Amino acid sequence: MNLKALLPTRPHGESGWVGRVLTAGVVVAVLATARPADAWVWVVLSVSFVVFAVGSVLMASRPYAALALLSAVAVANALIAGYPQSNSLALVLVAITDIAVIDFKRHGNRPIVAAGIGVAAAYAGSAWWFGQPDTWYFTQLLWTAVLVAFGLNRRQSEVQARQTEQLLEQTRLAQSEHARAATLEERGRIARDLHDVLAHSLGALSVQLEVAEALLDERGDVNGALERVRRSRRLAVQGLTEARNAVAALRADSVPDLAQAVAALAEQHEKDHGTAVRMGVTGTVARTDSGVTVALLNAAREALTNAARHAPGQPIEIALAYADGVQLSVRNKGATVGDGFGLAGMRERLALVGGTLTAGPDGDDWLVVAEVPDE
């Protein structure tokens, strides 16, 4: 008898059905070689094969109905296994192995144990009825135990396969949610930085327009006011460009070098407001993360805008220090106002990248310090 050919395959899928058809074919071939002397044995074998086929079909959808049918096949054929040349052992083995493959969930292996006890008792009755020796009895038990072990192993493989599929599905869902959260986070970053860029540009624009209004109202200086209006136009164009660059930089995760960007910002502020801006860089310049760069650059913009609004014409000092992270400080003379003019929003932005921001008087100066340590 071909032991491997009698092993069950997966009850689901095309490959499972092909395997079951092959197994049934092997059983038919084994039964075809039977030579029982009595016709009733053929009746038992034929009916048992039909019941086995039905039970195999019901394994996935109706496990307990399949258990009843397959147990009946296993016990009935174990009872006639001792009949000479009945070959009923083939039906016993495929039926008991199918039972071992079924996942009974809450009941665990108890149905399999019950079926095994029934088959062992039927072997004993068959050995006694047909006069088989003890060696025959123990041989049948050995074959049955081996096939049950193969069935349990197959069931465990199928359970693990299902668990793996569920894990992969959960992983796919988790990755999908992670991607969605990342998208939302990026949108939030873009919205925050657009707000910062526009707030800086509109704040600077407001200062220029206030000066233009004062020149017209108090001095009647048309040329001076016109120059301020032209400067306001340049600021508006610059703000629009910065807004576009902020979106492009965040989307591509590509931003300019922090030191160069701050230097350009200081130079532009000096041109627009006629204020001396001095900048210094200490430490070894290192490339910073895009989120850190954008956050610090926006902090510098906000600090310069506040300086122009609350301490116009006063010199400004910008210091960029690289040591265990990066620190940006903006110091201007003469400002004594509080720090509620946009810097609270900067604190939130910096907190998102693990940084901090402080702002307050430092002697006669106003000092803003934004710092992001190394991870």
mmCIF file of C-alpha atoms in Angstrom, residues 1-8 26 93-94 97 142-144 146-148 150:
data_model
loop_
_atom_site.group_PDB
_atom_site.id
_atom_site.type_symbol
_atom_site.label_atom_id
_atom_site.label_comp_id
_atom_site.label_asym_id
_atom_site.label_seq_id
_atom_site.Cartn_x
_atom_site.Cartn_y
_atom_site.Cartn_z
ATOM 1 C CA MET A 1 0.000 0.000 0.000
ATOM 2 C CA ASN A 2 1.317 3.473 -0.939
ATOM 3 C CA LEU A 3 1.320 5.352 2.368
ATOM 4 C CA LYS A 4 2.255 8.741 0.870
ATOM 5 C CA ALA A 5 -0.520 8.528 -1.724
ATOM 6 C CA LEU A 6 -3.081 8.225 1.070
ATOM 7 C CA LEU A 7 -2.030 11.503 2.738
ATOM 8 C CA PRO A 8 -4.685 14.234 2.501
ATOM 9 C CA VAL A 26 -5.560 5.436 -5.204
ATOM 10 C CA LEU A 93 -6.561 5.255 6.893
ATOM 11 C CA VAL A 94 -7.873 7.956 4.521
ATOM 12 C CA THR A 97 -6.462 11.060 8.369
ATOM 13 C CA LEU A 142 0.747 1.504 13.906
ATOM 14 C CA TRP A 143 -0.494 2.334 10.400
ATOM 15 C CA THR A 144 -3.382 4.326 11.863
ATOM 16 C CA VAL A 146 1.277 7.143 11.507
ATOM 17 C CA LEU A 147 -1.533 8.476 9.299
ATOM 18 C CA VAL A 148 -3.090 10.391 12.192
ATOM 19 C CA PHE A 150 0.563 13.004 9.184
#
